[in-house]
Every structure is written in structure tokens, then in C-alpha cells.
Short mmCIF file of C-alpha atoms in Angstrom, two decimals:
data_model
loop_
_atom_site.label_atom_id
_atom_site.label_comp_id
_atom_site.label_asym_id
_atom_site.label_seq_id
_atom_site.Cartn_x
_atom_site.Cartn_y
_atom_site.Cartn_z
CA MET A 1 -31.11 44.90 -20.98
CA ARG A 2 -33.92 47.17 -22.25
CA LYS A 3 -34.80 46.50 -25.90
CA PRO A 4 -36.79 49.33 -27.43
CA ALA A 5 -35.41 49.17 -30.98
CA MET A 6 -35.43 52.81 -31.96
CA PHE A 7 -33.25 55.99 -31.84
CA LEU A 8 -35.87 58.73 -31.19
CA THR A 9 -34.87 61.29 -33.75
CA ALA A 10 -38.13 62.39 -35.42
CA MET A 11 -41.25 62.31 -33.24
CA THR A 12 -44.26 63.61 -35.11
CA CYS A 13 -44.71 67.27 -34.52
CA GLY A 14 -47.26 67.56 -31.91
CA ALA A 15 -48.08 63.90 -32.23
CA LEU A 16 -46.56 62.48 -29.01
CA LEU A 17 -46.64 65.30 -26.48
CA ALA A 18 -48.83 68.14 -27.60
CA ALA A 19 -48.86 69.62 -24.16
CA THR A 20 -45.12 69.72 -23.73
CA PRO A 21 -42.11 70.82 -25.82
CA LEU A 22 -40.76 67.27 -25.79
CA PHE A 23 -40.83 67.09 -29.67
CA ALA A 24 -38.04 69.57 -29.83
CA GLN A 25 -36.08 67.62 -27.16
CA LEU A 26 -36.54 64.22 -28.94
CA GLN A 27 -35.90 65.47 -32.43
CA THR A 28 -32.10 65.39 -32.31
CA PRO A 29 -30.60 65.10 -35.77
CA LEU A 30 -27.52 62.99 -35.86
CA GLY A 31 -25.26 66.01 -36.37
CA ASN A 32 -26.11 67.13 -32.90
CA ILE A 33 -25.01 64.12 -31.01
CA GLY A 34 -21.43 63.76 -31.94
CA LEU A 35 -21.34 60.72 -34.30
CA PRO A 36 -17.99 60.49 -36.02
CA GLY A 37 -18.31 61.77 -39.60
CA VAL A 38 -22.09 61.94 -39.75
CA GLY A 39 -22.85 62.02 -43.49
CA ARG A 40 -20.38 59.26 -43.96
CA GLY A 41 -21.18 55.62 -43.96
CA VAL A 42 -20.53 52.77 -41.61
CA GLY A 43 -17.89 51.44 -44.02
CA ASP A 44 -15.58 54.35 -43.07
CA ILE A 45 -15.23 53.45 -39.40
CA LEU A 46 -15.82 49.71 -39.24
CA ASP A 47 -12.79 47.43 -39.11
CA THR A 48 -14.99 44.52 -40.11
CA ALA A 49 -18.65 44.09 -41.09
CA GLY A 50 -19.92 41.80 -38.36
CA GLU A 51 -23.26 41.35 -36.66
CA GLY A 52 -23.90 43.52 -33.63
CA ILE A 53 -21.29 45.36 -31.60
CA SER A 54 -18.75 42.51 -31.76
CA GLY A 55 -18.01 43.33 -35.38
CA LEU A 56 -17.35 46.97 -34.87
CA GLY A 57 -14.10 48.84 -34.55
CA GLU A 58 -13.24 50.54 -31.32
CA ALA A 59 -14.39 53.98 -32.30
CA ALA A 60 -17.57 52.60 -33.79
CA GLN A 61 -18.22 50.63 -30.69
CA ARG A 62 -18.09 53.78 -28.52
CA GLU A 63 -20.43 55.61 -30.79
CA ALA A 64 -22.83 52.65 -30.97
CA SER A 65 -22.99 52.65 -27.26
CA ARG A 66 -23.56 56.33 -27.21
CA LEU A 67 -26.61 55.86 -29.40
CA LEU A 68 -28.09 53.29 -27.05
CA ARG A 69 -27.44 55.57 -24.08
CA LEU A 70 -29.05 58.50 -25.77
CA ARG A 71 -32.04 56.39 -26.69
CA ASP A 72 -32.44 55.22 -23.03
CA GLN A 73 -32.18 58.73 -21.79
CA GLN A 74 -34.93 59.92 -24.17
CA LEU A 75 -37.16 57.02 -23.32
CA GLY A 76 -36.61 57.82 -19.67
CA ARG A 77 -37.64 61.43 -20.26
CA LEU A 78 -40.75 60.41 -22.08
CA LEU A 79 -41.67 58.09 -19.22
CA ARG A 80 -41.17 60.60 -16.55
CA GLN A 81 -43.37 63.22 -18.26
CA ASN A 82 -46.18 60.67 -18.94
CA ARG A 83 -46.31 58.24 -16.02
CA ASP A 84 -50.04 58.42 -16.08
CA LEU A 85 -50.10 56.83 -19.53
CA ILE A 86 -46.94 54.91 -19.99
CA GLU A 87 -44.84 52.33 -17.96
CA ARG A 88 -42.23 49.73 -18.60
CA ASP A 89 -43.15 46.23 -19.33
CA GLU A 90 -41.19 43.11 -18.03
CA ASN A 91 -38.50 43.59 -20.71
CA GLY A 92 -38.06 47.32 -19.86
CA ASP A 93 -39.82 48.52 -22.94
CA LEU A 94 -42.33 51.32 -22.91
CA ALA A 95 -45.98 50.33 -23.12
CA ARG A 96 -49.45 51.73 -22.44
CA ARG A 97 -49.92 51.79 -18.67
CA GLY A 98 -52.03 49.14 -16.95
CA GLU A 99 -53.18 47.22 -20.03
CA ILE A 100 -52.42 43.88 -21.53
CA LEU A 101 -53.54 42.35 -24.76
CA LEU A 102 -54.58 38.60 -25.30
CA VAL A 103 -55.18 36.52 -28.42
CA GLY A 104 -56.82 33.21 -28.14
CA PRO A 105 -57.76 32.99 -24.42
CA THR A 106 -60.43 30.53 -23.39
CA ARG A 107 -63.46 31.71 -21.47
CA GLY A 108 -62.13 29.99 -18.42
CA GLU A 109 -58.87 31.74 -18.63
CA ILE A 110 -60.58 35.13 -18.90
CA ASP A 111 -62.74 34.28 -15.85
CA ALA A 112 -59.57 33.25 -13.94
CA LEU A 113 -57.99 36.58 -14.74
CA ILE A 114 -61.11 38.45 -13.67
CA GLU A 115 -61.12 36.54 -10.48
CA VAL A 116 -57.70 37.87 -9.42
CA GLY A 117 -58.61 41.50 -10.32
CA PHE A 118 -58.10 41.97 -14.05
CA SER A 119 -61.08 43.60 -15.78
CA THR A 120 -62.26 43.58 -19.38
CA ILE A 121 -61.81 46.88 -21.28
CA GLU A 122 -63.07 45.43 -24.58
CA GLU A 123 -63.08 42.39 -26.76
CA GLU A 124 -62.94 42.97 -30.52
CA ARG A 125 -62.52 41.18 -33.79
CA VAL A 126 -60.11 43.31 -35.78
CA GLU A 127 -61.58 44.61 -39.04
CA GLY A 128 -59.90 42.99 -42.17
CA LEU A 129 -57.81 40.39 -40.22
CA ASP A 130 -60.26 38.16 -38.53
CA LEU A 131 -58.24 38.42 -35.30
CA ARG A 132 -59.89 38.51 -31.90
CA ILE A 133 -58.15 40.53 -29.19
CA VAL A 134 -59.17 40.76 -25.60
CA ARG A 135 -57.88 43.97 -23.90
CA LEU A 136 -57.63 43.77 -20.09
CA ARG A 137 -56.84 46.27 -17.36
CA VAL A 138 -54.46 45.02 -14.80
CA PRO A 139 -55.42 44.88 -11.09
CA ASN A 140 -55.02 48.11 -9.05
CA GLY A 141 -51.59 48.54 -7.56
CA LEU A 142 -50.03 45.77 -9.78
CA GLY A 143 -47.30 46.85 -12.13
CA LEU A 144 -47.30 45.94 -15.72
CA ALA A 145 -44.29 43.59 -15.49
CA ARG A 146 -45.84 41.53 -12.61
CA ALA A 147 -49.22 41.57 -14.38
CA GLU A 148 -47.77 40.03 -17.44
CA ARG A 149 -46.22 37.15 -15.49
CA LEU A 150 -49.45 36.58 -13.53
CA ALA A 151 -51.48 36.60 -16.72
CA ARG A 152 -49.28 34.10 -18.42
CA ARG A 153 -49.55 31.80 -15.43
CA LEU A 154 -53.31 31.92 -15.31
CA ALA A 155 -53.83 31.84 -19.18
CA PRO A 156 -51.15 29.57 -20.54
CA LEU A 157 -53.13 28.93 -23.73
CA ALA A 158 -53.36 32.58 -24.66
CA GLU A 159 -50.87 34.79 -26.46
CA ILE A 160 -50.30 37.73 -24.12
CA ALA A 161 -48.48 41.03 -24.72
CA PRO A 162 -48.27 44.59 -23.38
CA ASP A 163 -49.50 47.33 -25.62
CA SER A 164 -45.94 48.21 -26.70
CA LEU A 165 -45.08 51.71 -28.01
CA HIS A 166 -43.37 52.19 -31.43
CA TRP A 167 -41.21 55.12 -32.62
CA GLN A 168 -40.64 56.80 -35.91
CA SER A 169 -37.09 56.26 -37.32
CA GLY A 170 -35.65 59.29 -39.12
CA SER A 171 -34.98 62.98 -38.84
CA LEU A 172 -35.70 66.19 -40.68
CA ALA A 173 -32.29 67.55 -41.25
CA GLY A 174 -33.22 71.01 -42.63
CA ARG A 175 -35.15 72.76 -45.35
CA GLY A 176 -34.36 71.90 -48.95
CA ALA A 177 -34.75 73.97 -52.08
CA ALA A 178 -38.00 75.86 -52.24
CA LEU A 179 -39.67 73.62 -54.79
CA PRO A 180 -43.36 73.00 -55.12
CA MET A 181 -44.68 69.45 -54.98
CA PRO A 182 -45.14 69.08 -58.75
CA ALA A 183 -41.44 70.02 -59.36
CA LEU A 184 -40.28 67.61 -56.66
CA MET A 185 -42.26 64.73 -58.17
CA ALA A 186 -41.27 65.49 -61.68
CA ALA A 187 -37.63 65.37 -60.80
CA THR A 188 -37.71 61.74 -59.72
CA ALA A 189 -41.07 60.21 -60.61
CA PRO A 190 -41.05 56.92 -62.42
CA SER A 191 -44.05 55.46 -64.19
CA ARG A 192 -47.42 55.60 -62.43
CA VAL A 193 -47.97 53.01 -59.69
CA ASP A 194 -51.58 52.17 -59.06
CA THR A 195 -51.19 49.37 -56.63
CA PRO A 196 -52.93 50.40 -53.36
CA ILE A 197 -50.41 51.28 -50.71
CA GLY A 198 -51.14 51.69 -47.05
CA ILE A 199 -49.09 53.87 -44.70
CA ILE A 200 -48.92 53.44 -40.88
CA ASP A 201 -47.48 56.51 -39.33
CA GLY A 202 -48.68 60.01 -38.61
CA ALA A 203 -50.97 61.79 -41.07
CA PRO A 204 -49.73 63.88 -43.97
CA GLY A 205 -50.23 67.62 -44.45
CA PRO A 206 -52.41 69.01 -47.20
CA ALA A 207 -49.76 68.74 -49.92
CA VAL A 208 -50.39 64.99 -50.32
CA ARG A 209 -53.97 63.91 -50.32
CA PRO A 210 -54.53 60.14 -49.77
CA ILE A 211 -57.63 58.35 -51.08
CA GLY A 212 -58.46 57.36 -47.46
CA SER A 213 -57.33 58.48 -44.04
CA LYS A 214 -58.28 57.22 -40.60
CA GLY A 215 -57.11 57.94 -37.04
CA PHE A 216 -56.28 55.24 -34.42
CA ALA A 217 -55.09 57.45 -31.64
CA ARG A 218 -56.41 60.40 -29.67
CA GLY A 219 -56.50 63.45 -31.86
CA ALA A 220 -55.84 61.49 -35.06
CA PRO A 221 -55.61 62.14 -37.94
CA LEU A 222 -53.21 64.98 -37.25
CA PRO A 223 -50.75 66.25 -39.78
CA SER A 224 -47.20 65.44 -38.88
CA HIS A 225 -43.76 66.07 -40.50
CA HIS A 226 -42.77 62.39 -40.44
CA GLY A 227 -46.02 61.08 -41.98
CA SER A 228 -45.96 63.89 -44.56
CA ALA A 229 -42.51 62.93 -45.60
CA ILE A 230 -43.45 59.24 -46.03
CA ALA A 231 -46.51 60.02 -48.09
CA SER A 232 -44.71 62.60 -50.30
CA LEU A 233 -41.91 60.18 -50.91
CA LEU A 234 -44.35 57.57 -52.15
CA SER A 235 -46.04 60.20 -54.29
CA SER A 236 -42.73 61.40 -55.75
CA GLN A 237 -42.15 57.74 -56.88
CA GLY A 238 -45.43 57.57 -58.81
CA ALA A 239 -47.67 56.02 -56.12
CA ARG A 240 -51.27 57.37 -56.75
CA ARG A 241 -53.45 55.19 -54.47
CA LEU A 242 -52.47 55.90 -50.88
CA TRP A 243 -54.34 55.09 -47.66
CA VAL A 244 -53.00 56.60 -44.41
CA ALA A 245 -53.52 55.17 -40.90
CA ASP A 246 -52.53 57.69 -38.25
CA VAL A 247 -51.42 55.80 -35.10
CA TYR A 248 -50.16 58.84 -33.29
CA GLY A 249 -52.40 61.86 -33.49
CA SER A 250 -51.82 63.90 -30.31
CA ASP A 251 -51.70 60.96 -27.98
CA PRO A 252 -48.55 60.65 -25.81
CA ALA A 253 -49.06 56.89 -25.86
CA GLY A 254 -49.57 56.77 -29.58
CA GLY A 255 -47.79 54.24 -31.79
CA ASN A 256 -48.91 51.44 -29.55
CA ALA A 257 -49.25 47.83 -30.74
CA LEU A 258 -53.04 47.79 -30.69
CA ALA A 259 -53.33 50.97 -32.75
CA ILE A 260 -50.95 49.46 -35.37
CA VAL A 261 -52.95 46.20 -35.45
CA ARG A 262 -56.24 48.07 -35.98
CA ALA A 263 -54.57 50.22 -38.58
CA LEU A 264 -53.27 47.14 -40.40
CA GLY A 265 -56.78 45.69 -40.30
CA TRP A 266 -58.34 48.81 -41.74
CA LEU A 267 -55.80 49.00 -44.59
CA ALA A 268 -56.36 45.28 -45.33
CA SER A 269 -60.12 45.88 -45.60
CA SER A 270 -59.42 48.97 -47.84
CA GLY A 271 -57.80 46.70 -50.40
CA CYS A 272 -54.11 47.75 -49.79
CA LYS A 273 -51.64 45.32 -51.26
CA VAL A 274 -48.49 46.89 -49.72
CA VAL A 275 -48.21 48.43 -46.25
CA THR A 276 -45.13 50.55 -45.37
CA ILE A 277 -44.24 51.00 -41.72
CA SER A 278 -41.43 53.38 -40.76
CA LEU A 279 -41.79 52.66 -37.08
CA VAL A 280 -39.69 50.53 -34.77
CA GLY A 281 -40.39 48.87 -31.39
CA PRO A 282 -39.93 45.66 -29.42
CA ARG A 283 -41.18 42.34 -30.50
CA ASN A 284 -44.94 42.03 -29.66
CA ILE A 285 -46.72 38.70 -30.19
CA VAL A 286 -50.15 40.30 -30.78
CA LEU A 287 -48.76 42.49 -33.57
CA GLU A 288 -46.79 39.58 -34.96
CA ARG A 289 -50.02 37.64 -35.25
CA ALA A 290 -51.69 40.49 -36.99
CA ILE A 291 -48.96 40.87 -39.57
CA ALA A 292 -49.07 37.22 -40.28
CA GLN A 293 -52.81 37.44 -40.84
CA ALA A 294 -52.28 40.38 -43.25
CA GLN A 295 -49.53 38.36 -45.07
CA ARG A 296 -51.97 35.43 -45.45
CA ARG A 297 -54.31 37.81 -47.26
CA GLY A 298 -51.58 38.62 -49.76
CA ILE A 299 -50.43 41.92 -48.23
CA VAL A 300 -46.70 42.71 -48.37
CA VAL A 301 -45.47 44.60 -45.22
CA VAL A 302 -42.36 46.71 -45.69
CA ALA A 303 -40.63 48.06 -42.54
CA ALA A 304 -37.54 50.12 -41.53
CA VAL A 305 -34.75 48.69 -39.47
CA GLY A 306 -34.62 51.87 -37.31
CA ASN A 307 -31.77 54.17 -36.31
CA ASP A 308 -30.49 52.70 -33.07
CA GLY A 309 -27.19 51.68 -34.55
CA PRO A 310 -25.53 48.31 -35.13
CA ALA A 311 -25.37 47.44 -31.48
CA ALA A 312 -29.09 47.69 -30.93
CA SER A 313 -31.44 44.74 -30.40
CA PRO A 314 -33.30 43.53 -33.55
CA ALA A 315 -35.95 46.02 -34.69
CA TYR A 316 -39.61 45.15 -35.10
CA PRO A 317 -41.79 44.98 -37.20
CA ALA A 318 -38.83 44.64 -39.59
CA SER A 319 -37.69 41.42 -37.95
CA TYR A 320 -40.98 39.61 -38.15
CA ALA A 321 -41.11 36.65 -40.66
CA LYS A 322 -41.60 37.63 -44.33
CA VAL A 323 -41.63 41.41 -43.61
CA VAL A 324 -39.43 43.18 -46.09
CA ALA A 325 -36.82 44.85 -43.98
CA VAL A 326 -35.23 48.04 -45.31
CA THR A 327 -31.92 49.73 -44.35
CA GLY A 328 -30.50 52.99 -45.49
CA VAL A 329 -27.38 54.10 -47.22
CA ASP A 330 -25.81 57.35 -48.09
CA ARG A 331 -25.27 58.83 -51.55
CA LYS A 332 -22.06 56.76 -51.98
CA GLY A 333 -23.76 53.60 -51.23
CA ARG A 334 -22.37 53.29 -47.69
CA ALA A 335 -24.47 52.05 -44.82
CA LEU A 336 -25.73 54.66 -42.50
CA ILE A 337 -23.73 54.53 -39.18
CA GLU A 338 -27.02 54.86 -37.33
CA ALA A 339 -28.87 52.18 -39.18
CA GLY A 340 -30.34 49.55 -36.79
CA ARG A 341 -30.44 45.80 -37.03
CA ALA A 342 -33.01 43.25 -37.96
CA LEU A 343 -33.03 39.52 -38.02
CA HIS A 344 -32.89 39.74 -41.78
CA ILE A 345 -32.26 42.61 -44.32
CA ASP A 346 -33.98 42.47 -47.61
CA TYR A 347 -32.98 45.65 -49.36
CA ALA A 348 -31.22 49.06 -48.94
CA ALA A 349 -32.34 52.36 -50.26
CA PRO A 350 -31.17 55.97 -49.96
CA GLY A 351 -31.43 57.16 -46.36
CA ALA A 352 -29.31 60.30 -46.37
CA ASP A 353 -29.91 63.61 -48.15
CA VAL A 354 -33.39 62.49 -49.15
CA HIS A 355 -35.80 65.32 -50.02
CA ALA A 356 -39.49 65.28 -49.39
CA LEU A 357 -42.21 67.53 -47.93
CA ASN A 358 -43.08 68.34 -44.37
CA ALA A 359 -46.58 68.88 -42.90
CA LYS A 360 -46.59 72.48 -44.29
CA GLY A 361 -45.70 71.29 -47.74
CA LYS A 362 -42.15 72.74 -47.51
CA PRO A 363 -39.30 70.66 -48.98
CA VAL A 364 -36.91 69.34 -46.31
CA ARG A 365 -33.83 67.28 -46.26
CA LEU A 366 -34.17 63.90 -44.48
CA ARG A 367 -32.02 61.25 -42.96
CA GLY A 368 -32.81 57.83 -41.57
CA THR A 369 -34.08 54.39 -42.48
CA SER A 370 -37.62 55.79 -42.16
CA PHE A 371 -37.16 57.39 -45.58
CA ALA A 372 -35.48 54.50 -47.33
CA THR A 373 -38.49 52.40 -46.50
CA PRO A 374 -41.24 53.99 -48.69
CA LEU A 375 -38.79 54.16 -51.63
CA VAL A 376 -38.53 50.37 -51.52
CA ALA A 377 -42.37 50.12 -50.89
CA ALA A 378 -42.95 52.13 -54.14
CA ARG A 379 -40.72 49.94 -56.15
CA LEU A 380 -42.29 46.86 -54.72
CA ALA A 381 -45.79 48.10 -55.48
CA GLY A 382 -44.75 48.74 -59.09
CA ALA A 383 -43.35 45.22 -59.29
CA LEU A 384 -46.57 43.81 -57.90
CA ALA A 385 -48.54 45.58 -60.61
CA SER A 386 -46.54 43.83 -63.22
CA GLY A 387 -47.63 40.48 -61.94
CA GLY A 388 -45.52 37.37 -61.39
CA ASP A 389 -42.51 37.31 -59.12
CA TRP A 390 -42.15 40.75 -57.49
CA GLN A 391 -39.11 39.70 -55.53
CA GLY A 392 -37.33 38.50 -58.65
CA ARG A 393 -38.09 41.82 -60.33
CA LEU A 394 -36.59 43.77 -57.44
CA ASP A 395 -33.56 41.46 -57.27
CA ARG A 396 -32.80 42.13 -60.93
CA GLU A 397 -33.11 45.88 -60.37
CA ALA A 398 -31.09 46.00 -57.13
CA ARG A 399 -27.37 46.88 -57.31
CA ASP A 400 -25.29 44.50 -55.31
CA LEU A 401 -23.34 46.18 -52.50
CA GLY A 402 -20.79 44.69 -50.11
CA PRO A 403 -19.88 41.00 -50.42
CA ARG A 404 -21.15 39.42 -53.60
CA GLY A 405 -24.75 38.26 -53.24
CA PRO A 406 -27.16 38.87 -50.35
CA ASP A 407 -25.44 39.89 -47.09
CA LYS A 408 -26.40 40.98 -43.52
CA LEU A 409 -25.66 44.72 -44.14
CA PHE A 410 -27.31 45.48 -47.49
CA GLY A 411 -29.62 42.51 -48.01
CA ARG A 412 -30.09 41.74 -51.71
CA GLY A 413 -28.95 45.12 -52.84
CA LEU A 414 -29.68 48.81 -53.37
CA LEU A 415 -32.99 49.92 -54.87
CA CYS A 416 -34.20 53.33 -56.03
CA GLU A 417 -30.59 54.60 -56.10
CA GLY A 418 -31.32 57.95 -57.63
CA CYS A 419 -34.69 58.46 -55.89
CA ALA A 420 -35.66 61.51 -53.83
CA ALA A 421 -32.37 63.36 -54.23
CA LYS A 422 -32.43 67.17 -54.40
CA PRO A 423 -33.38 68.10 -58.02
#
């Protein structure tokens, strides 16, 4: 079974396929795909709250399956239009064509791979993470899936991964009230948050000016609707010290694992203490290592569970160890029907009827776990600034939902309940 853990609803405008109109095709707000009662929560259609598709009612199972089929159709379309840049790995996930990443290979292992036709593209020590990555091109005529298997046989001591692609997880549902940024911020802003926060996404438009911005893809930094919404949501919650790493730009193969690793390293070296990632993809051992390195440096990574629905495979990076995994709820505290899965859930936040700014600085209405995630990141950054136990502070603030205590649907509770609503 293919495992890309994302429902492709909000690709960055121009960020994935600048030469084609695919953005319009991929941006399919949930109201357009026939989900039952979109705007309602999962509690309205589930018979029981279980894990995965086995815990769903019959109607919800059908719609959960529909989400996965739609996701696969969209991935297939992206692949067909970019076969020169993208191919499927051995798990069926999309990755950068003809390249593999290695961590920790011996010199002998690299020589053995070169002997059979692999070639070195580059070797680098990632800034800020002290992580050495070897990037290899696969032999001519050898597909990525077979190349992965061959590389693992010849380099058993190395950690080997394709350069997996990751997708943004939310949709712009329409224009909101014509409010300028100061009014949007004043309506919801808590006290000032000075903890440095890093964003891995597309770049924001001119309405939000980060302290630092750097591109990690062709054409980056390039303003995008999705990245603009993330940055403006953080600003609306009082965050003042933002750094943005654009991993998409205008690159059809943007959002790849290596770009995210490099972005994470740059944010670490820039002094960020919290990094928010509203992107979703398959498990990738190289990215997993990078996140672990960042965590050892005291950085807290916050990530969205995606919008592939409850039948999807676990989402990454939300499912990596110690990452703060965020799901979304509607304004009545009900889990979004499209919210994806993770191996753990830490907190919920508003993910429907969220208002922020697009790349042109216009207020828009948003939906998806993408937009719940920066709300939690802002709260977490504020708790860090207070010192001591940030998780304890957030737990005391969170409103318990579902069964008493932490659960698999809402985690430890709902944060930022009144945040980012239309003023």
C-alpha cells in the first residue's frame, strides 16, 4: 500500500508547478469532494472513536477511503506531469528522481556503491546539526526502488533513504473580512512572544516580515499562500521573532527530505527554539535523524498530522519521537473529519474557520491541521519563555476533550480555543 501521508489540498501557489496549472487542480477544498457534512466534526459520523479505519462507522469508512483514493489520484497526476524530476520509491511514495541519501556510510561502502554505478553528487555536513549526509545518484537505467534495495545490500552500516517529498496540509476556503493585518492581530493577539520560532514551509508575502528568510529549493524564497498563512497566524498570536525556511520555491520536487533537513539545520544555527512544520510525508530515516539532532540541541519541533483522514498511514514528521503532533478541531471542539493520523497526538487546536492572510496580504478563511499547528507552536513558544516545564504549562491551559485525560483523538486537550477566529 502506498503511504504518502497527506491529502493534497493546499499546494503553495506557484511553488510546486509554476509551469502548469496543477496548483488549481490540487487545491480542492473539502467542500468540493463530497465529504458528509463538511464543517461538521468526526464525532457526528463515527460510531466509535477507534484507531484507523476499523473504528469508523460505515459512512465514515466510505469517505475515509474516498480521501485516500483522491490523494492517490492527485499524486499520480503530479508524477505524470513531472517524470523527469519525480518517481516512486520502494514503498510507492514520491521522491526526487534518481537520488538516494545516506547517513553514516563507511568509505568502503561508498566505494562499493560507486563500483556498481552509483555516483557522488555531494557530501555535506549540515549546518547547525552536525549531521553528515552523502547524496548519491543511482546508476543509469536503475529505478529508485531497485536502487534502494541494492544500496542497502552494499552499505549495510549506513542509514539509507530516498529524498521523499512532503506536502502542505490545509486549504484556503475563501476570502474573509477585509481586515488589515493590525486589526487581525489585535483581535486575537495574546502577550508578546519573543522566543525565536522557525517555520519550514513556503515563504510569506510582504504582510509578514520575518527576521530571517532563506530558500532551500529552486526559486526560493517565493511568497506562497500556505506559508503566508502560517506566518500570519504566528504573528497574530504574538510571535515577533520569526525565521522562515522556504523548501518549495518554484520547484516541482520541492518539499523534499534533504531540503527540510537543511532548513532545520539553518533554523537551529539561527537560534530558533521552536520549529513549526505544517507538512506531511512518509517516514524518512535521514529526516528522522536530523530532527533527533535538533531535539538534542533543545529545539522543540511541532508538526501537523495532515488531512488524509483517519484511515491514512501515520503522518511524518508528526509521528517521529518527541515531535509535538497537532490535530485540528472545528469551532464546536469536534475533530475534523479529514484530520490524519500520527503514532501519537499531543494537542488539538482550531482547524476550521481559521482566519489569516494569504500571499497578497488579504484575509482568508482556512481549514486543515496545517493551521492548527502554528497556534500550538505560538503557545508552546510562550510557555518556553516562561521557563520551567513548558508541557506542564500547556497541559494546564488545554481543555480536555473526548474521554477524560489524554486520548488518541485529541491528545492532552485543546489549546488556543479562541484563536484566529473571524473578529
